[in-house]
Coordinates of C-alpha atoms in Angstrom, one line a residue:
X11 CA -68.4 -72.9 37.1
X12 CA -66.1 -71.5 34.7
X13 CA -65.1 -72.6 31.2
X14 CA -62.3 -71.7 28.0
X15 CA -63.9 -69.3 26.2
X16 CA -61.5 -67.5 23.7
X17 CA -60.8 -63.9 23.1
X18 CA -59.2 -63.5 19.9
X19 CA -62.0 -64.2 17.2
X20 CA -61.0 -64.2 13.5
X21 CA -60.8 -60.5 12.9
X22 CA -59.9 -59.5 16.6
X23 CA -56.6 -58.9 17.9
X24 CA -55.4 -58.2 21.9
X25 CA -53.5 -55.6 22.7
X26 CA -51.7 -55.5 26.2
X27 CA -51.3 -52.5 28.5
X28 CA -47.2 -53.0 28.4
X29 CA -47.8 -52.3 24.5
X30 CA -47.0 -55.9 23.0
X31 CA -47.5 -56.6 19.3
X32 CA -50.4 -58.4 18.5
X33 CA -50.4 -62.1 19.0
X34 CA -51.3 -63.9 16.3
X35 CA -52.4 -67.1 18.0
X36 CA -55.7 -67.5 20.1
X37 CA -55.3 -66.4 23.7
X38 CA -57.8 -68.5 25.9
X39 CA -58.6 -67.3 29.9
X40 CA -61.1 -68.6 32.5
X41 CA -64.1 -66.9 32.1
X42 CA -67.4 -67.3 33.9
X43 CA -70.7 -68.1 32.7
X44 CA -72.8 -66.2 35.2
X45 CA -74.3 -63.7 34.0
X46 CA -72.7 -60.7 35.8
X47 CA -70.9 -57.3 34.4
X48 CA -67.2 -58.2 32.9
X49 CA -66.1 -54.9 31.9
X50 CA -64.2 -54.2 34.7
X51 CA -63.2 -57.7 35.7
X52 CA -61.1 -58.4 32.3
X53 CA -59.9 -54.4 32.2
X54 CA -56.5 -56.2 33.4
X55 CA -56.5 -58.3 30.7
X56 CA -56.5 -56.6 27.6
X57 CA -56.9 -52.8 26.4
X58 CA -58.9 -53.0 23.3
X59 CA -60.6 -56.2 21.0
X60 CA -60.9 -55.0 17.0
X61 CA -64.5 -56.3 16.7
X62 CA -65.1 -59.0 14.1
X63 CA -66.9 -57.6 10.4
X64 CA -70.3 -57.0 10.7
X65 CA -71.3 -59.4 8.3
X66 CA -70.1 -62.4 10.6
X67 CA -72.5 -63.5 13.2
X68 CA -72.7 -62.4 16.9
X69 CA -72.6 -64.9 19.5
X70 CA -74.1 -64.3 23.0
X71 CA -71.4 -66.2 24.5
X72 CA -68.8 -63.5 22.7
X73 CA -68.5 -60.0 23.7
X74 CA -66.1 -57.4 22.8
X75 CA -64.6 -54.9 25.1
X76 CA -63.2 -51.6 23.9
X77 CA -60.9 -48.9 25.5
X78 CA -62.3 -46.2 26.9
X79 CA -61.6 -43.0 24.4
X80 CA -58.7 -40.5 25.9
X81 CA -60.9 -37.5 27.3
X82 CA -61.0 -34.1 24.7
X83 CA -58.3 -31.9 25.6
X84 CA -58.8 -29.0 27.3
X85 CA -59.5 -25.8 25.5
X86 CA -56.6 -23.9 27.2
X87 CA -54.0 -26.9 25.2
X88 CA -52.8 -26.1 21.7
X89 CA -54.1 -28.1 18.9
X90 CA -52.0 -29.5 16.4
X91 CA -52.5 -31.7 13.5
X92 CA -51.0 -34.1 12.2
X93 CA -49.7 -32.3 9.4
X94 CA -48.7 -29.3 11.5
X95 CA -46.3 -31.5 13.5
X96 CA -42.8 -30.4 13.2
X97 CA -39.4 -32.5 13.7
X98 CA -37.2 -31.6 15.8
X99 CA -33.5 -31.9 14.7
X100 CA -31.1 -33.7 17.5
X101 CA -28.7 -31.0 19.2
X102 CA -25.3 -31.4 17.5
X103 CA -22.1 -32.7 18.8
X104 CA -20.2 -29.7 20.4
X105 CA -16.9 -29.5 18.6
X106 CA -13.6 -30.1 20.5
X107 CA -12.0 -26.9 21.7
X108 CA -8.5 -26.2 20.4
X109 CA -6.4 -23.5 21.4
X110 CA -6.0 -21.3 18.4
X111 CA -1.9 -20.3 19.7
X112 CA -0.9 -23.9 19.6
X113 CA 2.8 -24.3 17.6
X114 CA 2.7 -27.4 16.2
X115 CA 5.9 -27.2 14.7
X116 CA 7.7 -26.4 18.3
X117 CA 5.7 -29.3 19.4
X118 CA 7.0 -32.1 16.9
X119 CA 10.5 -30.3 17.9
X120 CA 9.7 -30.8 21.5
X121 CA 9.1 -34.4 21.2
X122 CA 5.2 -34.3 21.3
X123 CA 4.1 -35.7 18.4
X124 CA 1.1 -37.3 19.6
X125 CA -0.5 -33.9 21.0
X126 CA 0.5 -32.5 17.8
X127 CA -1.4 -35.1 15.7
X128 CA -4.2 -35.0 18.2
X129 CA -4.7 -31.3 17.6
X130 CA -4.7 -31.9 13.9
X131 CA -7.4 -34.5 14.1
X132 CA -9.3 -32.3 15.9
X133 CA -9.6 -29.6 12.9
X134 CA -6.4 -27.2 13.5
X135 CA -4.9 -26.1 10.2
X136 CA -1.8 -27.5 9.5
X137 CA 0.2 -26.3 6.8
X138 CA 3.1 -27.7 4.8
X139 CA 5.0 -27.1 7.5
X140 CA 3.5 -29.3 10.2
X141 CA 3.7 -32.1 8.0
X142 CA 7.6 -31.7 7.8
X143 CA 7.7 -31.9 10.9
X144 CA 5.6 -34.6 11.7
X145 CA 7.5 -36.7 10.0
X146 CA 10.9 -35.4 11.4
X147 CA 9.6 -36.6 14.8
X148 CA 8.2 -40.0 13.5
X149 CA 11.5 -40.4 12.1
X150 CA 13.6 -39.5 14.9
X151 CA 11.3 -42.1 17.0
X152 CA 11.2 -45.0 14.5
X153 CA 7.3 -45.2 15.4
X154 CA 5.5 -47.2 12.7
X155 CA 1.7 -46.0 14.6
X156 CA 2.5 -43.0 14.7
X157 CA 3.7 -42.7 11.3
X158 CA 0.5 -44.5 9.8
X159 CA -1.4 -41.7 12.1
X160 CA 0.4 -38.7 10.1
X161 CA -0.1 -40.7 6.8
X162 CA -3.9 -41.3 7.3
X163 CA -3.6 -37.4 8.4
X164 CA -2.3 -35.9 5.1
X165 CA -4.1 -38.3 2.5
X166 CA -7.2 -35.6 4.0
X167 CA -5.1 -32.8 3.4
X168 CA -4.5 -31.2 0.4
X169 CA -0.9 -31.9 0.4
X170 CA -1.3 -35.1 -0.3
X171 CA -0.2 -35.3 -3.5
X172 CA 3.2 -33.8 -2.4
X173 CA 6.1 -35.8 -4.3
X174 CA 8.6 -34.7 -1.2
X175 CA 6.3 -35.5 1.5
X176 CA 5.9 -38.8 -0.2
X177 CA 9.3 -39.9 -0.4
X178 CA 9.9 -38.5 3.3
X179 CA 6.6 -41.5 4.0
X180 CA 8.8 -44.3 1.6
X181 CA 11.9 -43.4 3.9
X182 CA 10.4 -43.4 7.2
X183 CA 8.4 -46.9 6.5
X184 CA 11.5 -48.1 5.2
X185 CA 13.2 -47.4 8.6
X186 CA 10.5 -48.9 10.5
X187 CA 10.6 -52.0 8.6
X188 CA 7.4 -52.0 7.3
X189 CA 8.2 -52.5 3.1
X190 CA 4.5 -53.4 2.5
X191 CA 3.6 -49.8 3.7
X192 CA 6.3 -48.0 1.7
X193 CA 5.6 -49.6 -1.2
X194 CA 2.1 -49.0 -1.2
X195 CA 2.6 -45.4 -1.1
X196 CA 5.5 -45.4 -3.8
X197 CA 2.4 -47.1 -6.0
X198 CA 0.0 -44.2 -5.3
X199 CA 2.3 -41.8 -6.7
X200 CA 2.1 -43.0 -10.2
X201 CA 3.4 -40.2 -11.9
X202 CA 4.6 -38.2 -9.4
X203 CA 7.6 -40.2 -8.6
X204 CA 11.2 -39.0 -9.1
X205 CA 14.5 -40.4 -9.1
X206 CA 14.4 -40.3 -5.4
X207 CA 11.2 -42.3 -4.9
X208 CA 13.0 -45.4 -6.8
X209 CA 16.0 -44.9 -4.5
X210 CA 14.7 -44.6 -1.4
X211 CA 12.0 -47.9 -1.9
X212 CA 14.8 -49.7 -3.3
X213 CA 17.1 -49.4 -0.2
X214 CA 14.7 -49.9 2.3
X215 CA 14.3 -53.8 0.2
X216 CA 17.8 -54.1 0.7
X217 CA 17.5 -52.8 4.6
X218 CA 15.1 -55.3 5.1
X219 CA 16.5 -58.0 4.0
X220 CA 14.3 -58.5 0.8
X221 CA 17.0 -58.3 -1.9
X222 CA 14.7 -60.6 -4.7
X223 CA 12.3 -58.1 -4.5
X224 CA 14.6 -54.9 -4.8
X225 CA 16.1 -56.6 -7.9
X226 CA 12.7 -56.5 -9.4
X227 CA 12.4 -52.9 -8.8
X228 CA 15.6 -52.4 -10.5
X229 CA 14.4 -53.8 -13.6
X230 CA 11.6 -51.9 -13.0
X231 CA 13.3 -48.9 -13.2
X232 CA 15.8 -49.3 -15.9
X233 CA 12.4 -50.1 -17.8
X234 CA 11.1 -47.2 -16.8
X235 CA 13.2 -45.2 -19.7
X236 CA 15.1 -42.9 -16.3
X237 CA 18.8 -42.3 -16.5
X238 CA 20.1 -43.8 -13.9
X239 CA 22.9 -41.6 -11.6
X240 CA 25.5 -42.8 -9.3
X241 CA 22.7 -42.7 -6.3
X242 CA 21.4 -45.3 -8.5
X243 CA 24.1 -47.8 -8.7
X244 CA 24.8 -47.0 -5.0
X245 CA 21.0 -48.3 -4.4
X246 CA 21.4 -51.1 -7.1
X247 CA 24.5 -52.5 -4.9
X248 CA 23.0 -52.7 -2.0
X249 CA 19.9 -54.5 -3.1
X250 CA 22.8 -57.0 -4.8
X251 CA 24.5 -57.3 -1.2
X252 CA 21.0 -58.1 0.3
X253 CA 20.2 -60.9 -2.3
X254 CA 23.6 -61.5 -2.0
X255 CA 24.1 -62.1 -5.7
X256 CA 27.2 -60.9 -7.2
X257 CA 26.8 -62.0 -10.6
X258 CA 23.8 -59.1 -10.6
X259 CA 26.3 -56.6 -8.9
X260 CA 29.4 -57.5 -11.7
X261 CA 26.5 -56.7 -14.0
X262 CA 26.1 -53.8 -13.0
X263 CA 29.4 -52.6 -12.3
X264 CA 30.0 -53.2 -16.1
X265 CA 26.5 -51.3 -17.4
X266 CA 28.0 -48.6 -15.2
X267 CA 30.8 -48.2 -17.2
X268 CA 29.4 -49.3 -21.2
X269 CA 25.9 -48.2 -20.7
X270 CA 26.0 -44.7 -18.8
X271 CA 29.9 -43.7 -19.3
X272 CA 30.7 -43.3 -15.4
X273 CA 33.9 -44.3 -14.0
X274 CA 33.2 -46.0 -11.0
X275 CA 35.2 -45.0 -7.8
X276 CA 36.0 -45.3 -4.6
X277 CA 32.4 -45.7 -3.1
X278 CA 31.2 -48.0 -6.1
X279 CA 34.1 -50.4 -6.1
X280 CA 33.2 -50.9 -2.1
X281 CA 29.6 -51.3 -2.7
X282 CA 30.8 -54.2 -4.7
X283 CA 33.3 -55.4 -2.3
X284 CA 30.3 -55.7 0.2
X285 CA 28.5 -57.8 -2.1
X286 CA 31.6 -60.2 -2.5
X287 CA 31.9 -60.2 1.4
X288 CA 28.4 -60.9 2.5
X289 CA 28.2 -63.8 -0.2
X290 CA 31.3 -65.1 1.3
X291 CA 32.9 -65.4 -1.7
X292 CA 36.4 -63.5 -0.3
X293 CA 39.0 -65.3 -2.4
X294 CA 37.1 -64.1 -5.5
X295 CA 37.1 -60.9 -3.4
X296 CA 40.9 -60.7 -3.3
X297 CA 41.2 -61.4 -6.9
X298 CA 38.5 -59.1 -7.8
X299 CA 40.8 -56.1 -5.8
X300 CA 43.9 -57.1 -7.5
X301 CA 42.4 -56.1 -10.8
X302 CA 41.2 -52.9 -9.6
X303 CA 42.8 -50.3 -11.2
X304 CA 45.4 -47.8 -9.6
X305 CA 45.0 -45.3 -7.3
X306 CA 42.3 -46.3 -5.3
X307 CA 42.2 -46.3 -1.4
X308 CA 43.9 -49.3 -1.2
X309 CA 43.6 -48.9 2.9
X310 CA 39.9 -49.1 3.2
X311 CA 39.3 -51.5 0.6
X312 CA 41.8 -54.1 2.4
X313 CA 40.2 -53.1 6.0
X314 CA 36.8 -54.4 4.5
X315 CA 38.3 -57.7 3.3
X316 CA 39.3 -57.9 6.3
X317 CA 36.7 -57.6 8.8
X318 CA 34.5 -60.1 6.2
X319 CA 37.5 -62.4 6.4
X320 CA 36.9 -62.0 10.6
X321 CA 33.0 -62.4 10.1
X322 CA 33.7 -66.1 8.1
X323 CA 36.5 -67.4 10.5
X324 CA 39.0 -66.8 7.9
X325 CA 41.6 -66.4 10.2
X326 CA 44.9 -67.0 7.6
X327 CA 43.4 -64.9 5.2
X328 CA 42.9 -62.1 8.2
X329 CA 46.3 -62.7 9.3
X330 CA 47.6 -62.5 5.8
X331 CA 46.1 -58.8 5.2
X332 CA 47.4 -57.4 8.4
X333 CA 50.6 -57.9 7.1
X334 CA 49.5 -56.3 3.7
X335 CA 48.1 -53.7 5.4
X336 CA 51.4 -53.1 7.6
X337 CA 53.2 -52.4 4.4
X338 CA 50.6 -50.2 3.1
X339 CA 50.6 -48.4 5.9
X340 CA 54.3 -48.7 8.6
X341 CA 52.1 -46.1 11.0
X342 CA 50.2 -48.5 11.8
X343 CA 53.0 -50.4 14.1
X344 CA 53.5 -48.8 17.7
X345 CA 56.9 -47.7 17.9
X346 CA 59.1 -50.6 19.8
X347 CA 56.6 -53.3 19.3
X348 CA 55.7 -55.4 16.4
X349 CA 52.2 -55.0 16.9
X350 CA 49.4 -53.2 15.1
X351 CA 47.4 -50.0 16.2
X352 CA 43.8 -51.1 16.7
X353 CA 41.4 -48.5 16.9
X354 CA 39.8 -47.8 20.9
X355 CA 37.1 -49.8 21.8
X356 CA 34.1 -48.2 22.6
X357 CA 32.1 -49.0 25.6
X358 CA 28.9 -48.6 24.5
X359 CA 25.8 -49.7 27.0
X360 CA 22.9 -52.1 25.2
X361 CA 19.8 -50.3 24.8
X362 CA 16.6 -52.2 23.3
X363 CA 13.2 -50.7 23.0
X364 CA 10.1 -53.2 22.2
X365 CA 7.3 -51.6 20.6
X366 CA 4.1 -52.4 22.0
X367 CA 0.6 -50.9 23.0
X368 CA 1.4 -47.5 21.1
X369 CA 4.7 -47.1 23.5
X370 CA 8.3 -48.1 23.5
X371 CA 9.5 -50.2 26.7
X372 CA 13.2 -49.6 26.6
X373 CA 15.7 -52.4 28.0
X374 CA 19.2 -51.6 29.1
X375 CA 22.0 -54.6 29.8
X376 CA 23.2 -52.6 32.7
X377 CA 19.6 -52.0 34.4
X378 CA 18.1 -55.1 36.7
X379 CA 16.2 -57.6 34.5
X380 CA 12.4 -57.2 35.3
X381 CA 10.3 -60.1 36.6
X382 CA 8.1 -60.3 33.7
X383 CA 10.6 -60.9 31.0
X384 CA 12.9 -62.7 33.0
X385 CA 10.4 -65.5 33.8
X386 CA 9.1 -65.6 30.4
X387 CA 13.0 -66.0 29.0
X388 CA 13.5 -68.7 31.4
X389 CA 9.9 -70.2 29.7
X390 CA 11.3 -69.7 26.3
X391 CA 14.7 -71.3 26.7
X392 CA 13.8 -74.2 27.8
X393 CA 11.2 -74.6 24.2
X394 CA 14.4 -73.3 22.2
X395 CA 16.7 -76.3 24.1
X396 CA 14.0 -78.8 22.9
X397 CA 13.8 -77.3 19.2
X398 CA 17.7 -78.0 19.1
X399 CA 19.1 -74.5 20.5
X400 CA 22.5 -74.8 21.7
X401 CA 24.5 -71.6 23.5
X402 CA 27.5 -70.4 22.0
X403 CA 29.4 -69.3 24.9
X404 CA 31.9 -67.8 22.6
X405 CA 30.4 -64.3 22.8
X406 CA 31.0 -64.3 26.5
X407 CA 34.2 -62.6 27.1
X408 CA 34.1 -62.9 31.0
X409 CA 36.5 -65.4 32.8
X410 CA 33.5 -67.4 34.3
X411 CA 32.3 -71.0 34.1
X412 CA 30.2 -72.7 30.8
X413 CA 26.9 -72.3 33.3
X414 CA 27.0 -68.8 33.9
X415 CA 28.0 -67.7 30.4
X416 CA 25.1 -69.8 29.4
X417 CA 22.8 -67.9 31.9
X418 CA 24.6 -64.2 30.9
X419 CA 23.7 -65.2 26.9
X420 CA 20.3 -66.1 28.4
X421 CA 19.6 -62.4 29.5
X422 CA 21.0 -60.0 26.7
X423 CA 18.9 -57.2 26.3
X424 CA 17.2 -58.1 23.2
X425 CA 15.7 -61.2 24.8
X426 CA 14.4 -59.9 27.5
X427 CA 12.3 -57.6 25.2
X428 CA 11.5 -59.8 23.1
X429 CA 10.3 -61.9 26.4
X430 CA 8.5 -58.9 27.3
X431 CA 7.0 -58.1 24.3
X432 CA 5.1 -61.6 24.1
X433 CA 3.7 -60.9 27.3
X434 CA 2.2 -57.4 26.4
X435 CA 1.3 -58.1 23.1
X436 CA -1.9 -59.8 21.6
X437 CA -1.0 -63.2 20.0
X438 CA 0.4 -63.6 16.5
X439 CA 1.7 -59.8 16.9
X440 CA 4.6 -58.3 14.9
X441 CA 7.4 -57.5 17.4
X442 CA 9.7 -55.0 16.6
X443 CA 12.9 -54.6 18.7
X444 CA 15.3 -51.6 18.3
X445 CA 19.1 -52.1 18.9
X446 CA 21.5 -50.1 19.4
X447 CA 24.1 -52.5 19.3
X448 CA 25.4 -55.1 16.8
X449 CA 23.1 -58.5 17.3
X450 CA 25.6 -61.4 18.7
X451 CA 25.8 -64.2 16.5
X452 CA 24.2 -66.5 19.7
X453 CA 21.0 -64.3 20.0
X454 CA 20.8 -64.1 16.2
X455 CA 20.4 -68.2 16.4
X456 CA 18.2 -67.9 19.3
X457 CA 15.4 -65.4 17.8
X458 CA 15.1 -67.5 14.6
X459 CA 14.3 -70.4 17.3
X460 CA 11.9 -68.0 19.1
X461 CA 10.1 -67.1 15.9
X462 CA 9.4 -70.4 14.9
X463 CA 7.7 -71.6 18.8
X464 CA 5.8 -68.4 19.0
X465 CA 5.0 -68.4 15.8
X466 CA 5.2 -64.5 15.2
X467 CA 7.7 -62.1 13.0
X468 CA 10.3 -60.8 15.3
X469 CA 11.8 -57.3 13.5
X470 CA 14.9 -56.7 15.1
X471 CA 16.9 -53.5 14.2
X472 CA 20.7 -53.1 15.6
X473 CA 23.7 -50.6 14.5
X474 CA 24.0 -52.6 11.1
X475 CA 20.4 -53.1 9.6
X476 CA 17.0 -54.5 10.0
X477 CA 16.5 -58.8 11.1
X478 CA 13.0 -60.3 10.1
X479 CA 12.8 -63.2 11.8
X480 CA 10.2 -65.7 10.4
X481 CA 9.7 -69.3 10.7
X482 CA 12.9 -69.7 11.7
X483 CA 15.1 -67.9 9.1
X484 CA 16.3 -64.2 9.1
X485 CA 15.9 -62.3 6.3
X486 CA 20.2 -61.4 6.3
X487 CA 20.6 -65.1 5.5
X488 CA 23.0 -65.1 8.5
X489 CA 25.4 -62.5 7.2
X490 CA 25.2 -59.5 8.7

């Protein structure tokens, strides 16, 4: 016969040999009733039973079993106690081995810029020197990782503090299209800012398309109590081209001359010219030049009209300046012939590089389309057809049919990056193409369609300047 009888009494607590915590609810087993030794029938069971206080009354029904005590040492094993012990401290990590006749500078030269900042972040001193460098290379690639890895590198070192180093990290994440960066290290400066610092954040706003903002560090800067130079006003312009606002620019143009005494020239008066031609305001253009005083470089002033007047469709007002231009300049004529000179035509093969995964995938328009990106393209143009895309076969030059310049504008190198980029890339990703070729007025339409489906920023960067694509608008505002 056999019966519940349980084990855990108030007081009592069961240990188990695989070292549980003690259970704090009653743990009930079959035990018998006969009256026979349990010692070693329950030594499964538990290890040890905390006996109930004294005071509390014993029960013949209730027993408690305790573990047998560890046997005494033996005399020939040291004896330690407790306060005797001693910690032992964990071995430490073994430091990375660099070679100590590494160049770093011939490496940046070299191209390996990784291996360079590898060794750094491993402990190698790096002087003045090797940051230079550094940055050379980063430039020279346009790599916006890599160039956060050699920021994060000298905010550690003590050069980080260095005003020219500084302005060389404004530059460089100007030309990677990444303003946010730039300007938070032209605010870290605080005090050690120059002339150059406000120059170089101010023309990487207008490189990027973010001419509202740039305006705002103008004011900023004329606040500021500095006297502004020509490299100034050359900065100010371009920020007014990029907001296109040429009431700002005529502004300035005047301050130039009341404010600071400088006689604009040459450069200034086709800084302003640009601002006049991006706005498309090129009739005001033209009268704005026939005021300009005498002896200017009527030639190059008249060229830029003219290729704005090209850019708008202007075609009478195009036509009408190549006759101007013809009188300027009779050399201009071949002999024989009434027509103009035009300058050779460069055959110039499309490059794109997509940056993605720490590594640039470049793209060429002569090289076979890869798989990947070419099925993804034919994905994406069927969205953009449905969102209201419609080919502009006007950028094909070859003799062929509307299909196949539909399917050539379909695969220009930029796209197919772009397609490959979104298939490499985690979702919601900044891509950023680089060009090295003017952007066609069809794929220009087509990205801002892609970045509105995929719903990413597309940075693209041709010959000219930097595109952010977002929601559908480009930061140029179409005139590029």
């Amino acid at each position: 016969m056999a019966a519940f009888t349980p084990l855990q009494h108030p007081g009592t607590a069961i240990t188990f040999h695989h070292h549980c915590k003690p259970s704090p609810f009653p743990f009930y087993a079959v035990v018998p009733t006969l009256p026979f030794p349990t010692r070693n029938k329950f030594r499964w069971l538990c290890s040890y039973a905390t006996p109930k206080p004294r005071s509390a009354p014993s029960s013949p029904s209730s027993k408690v079993y305790r573990r047998q005590k560890p046997r005494n040492p033996s005399s020939d094993e040291p004896k330690f106690r407790k306060s005797e012990e001693k910690a032992i401290d964990p071995p430490s990590p073994i430091a990375p081995i660099v070679p100590k006749d590494v160049d770093l500078v011939s490496l940046c030269k070299d191209g390996e810029v990784e291996e360079a900042i590898e060794y750094v972040g491993q402990g190698f001193p790096a002087g003045y020197e090797v940051f230079v460098a550094l940055l050379d290379a980063c430039q020279s690639l346009k790599s916006l990782d890599l160039c956060k890895k050699v920021h994060a590198l000298l905010r550690r070192s003590p050069f980080s503090g260095d005003t020219d180093l500084g302005n060389k990290l404004i530059q460089l994440y100007g030309e990677c299209g990444s303003v946010r960066d730039a300007r938070v290290v032209f605010d870290r400066m605080r005090d050690r800012k120059d002339m150059g610092s406000w120059h170089l954040l101010i023309n990487a706003y207008a490189a990027n398309g973010q001419g509202a903002e740039g305006l705002a560090l103008v004011e900023e800067m004329k606040a500021s109590g500095l006297q502004l130079t020509e490299d100034s006003f050359s900065a100010v312009f371009a920020v007014c081209a990029s907001a296109m606002d040429v009431n700002q620019g005529l502004l300035h143009l005047e301050s130039m001359r009341t404010e600071y005494g400088m006689v604009p020239g040459i450069k200034q008066y086709l800084e302003v010219i640009h601002i006049f031609g991006g706005a498309g305001y090129l009739n005001e253009a033209v009268e704005f030049i026939e005021r300009m005083p005498t002896g200017q470089s009527m030639v190059e002033i008249w060229e830029t009209i003219k290729n704005y007047a090209r850019v708008h469709g202007d075609l009478e007002l195009e036509d009408n300046i190549e006759e101007l231009l013809l009188d300027i300049d009779p050399s201009r004529v071949k002999e024989g012939s009434g027509v103009a000179l035009l300058p050779p035509r460069k055959n110039h093969s499309a490059i794109n590089m997509v940056e993605e995964k720490n590594r640039l995938a470049e793209y060429r328009s002569s090289d076979p389309y890869k798989e990947d990106g070419q099925g993804k393209v034919k994905g994406l143009n069927g969205q953009m057809k449905e969102a209201g895309y419609v080919p502009d076969t006007r950028y094909v030059l070859h003799d062929i049919d509307e299909e196949a310049k539909e399917r050539a504008l379909m695969y220009h190198s930029e796209r197919l990056a772009i397609a490959y980029g979104l298939i490499s890339t985690p979702a919601r990703q900044t891509l950023r193409i680089m060009k090295n070729l003017r952007i066609c007025g069809d794929c220009h339409n087509a990205i801002k369609i892609m970045s509105r489906i995929v719903g990413r920023e597309l940075i693209v960067r041709d010959n000219k300047r930097f595109h952010h694509f977002r929601d559908g608008k480009c930061s140029c505002g179409d005139y590029w």
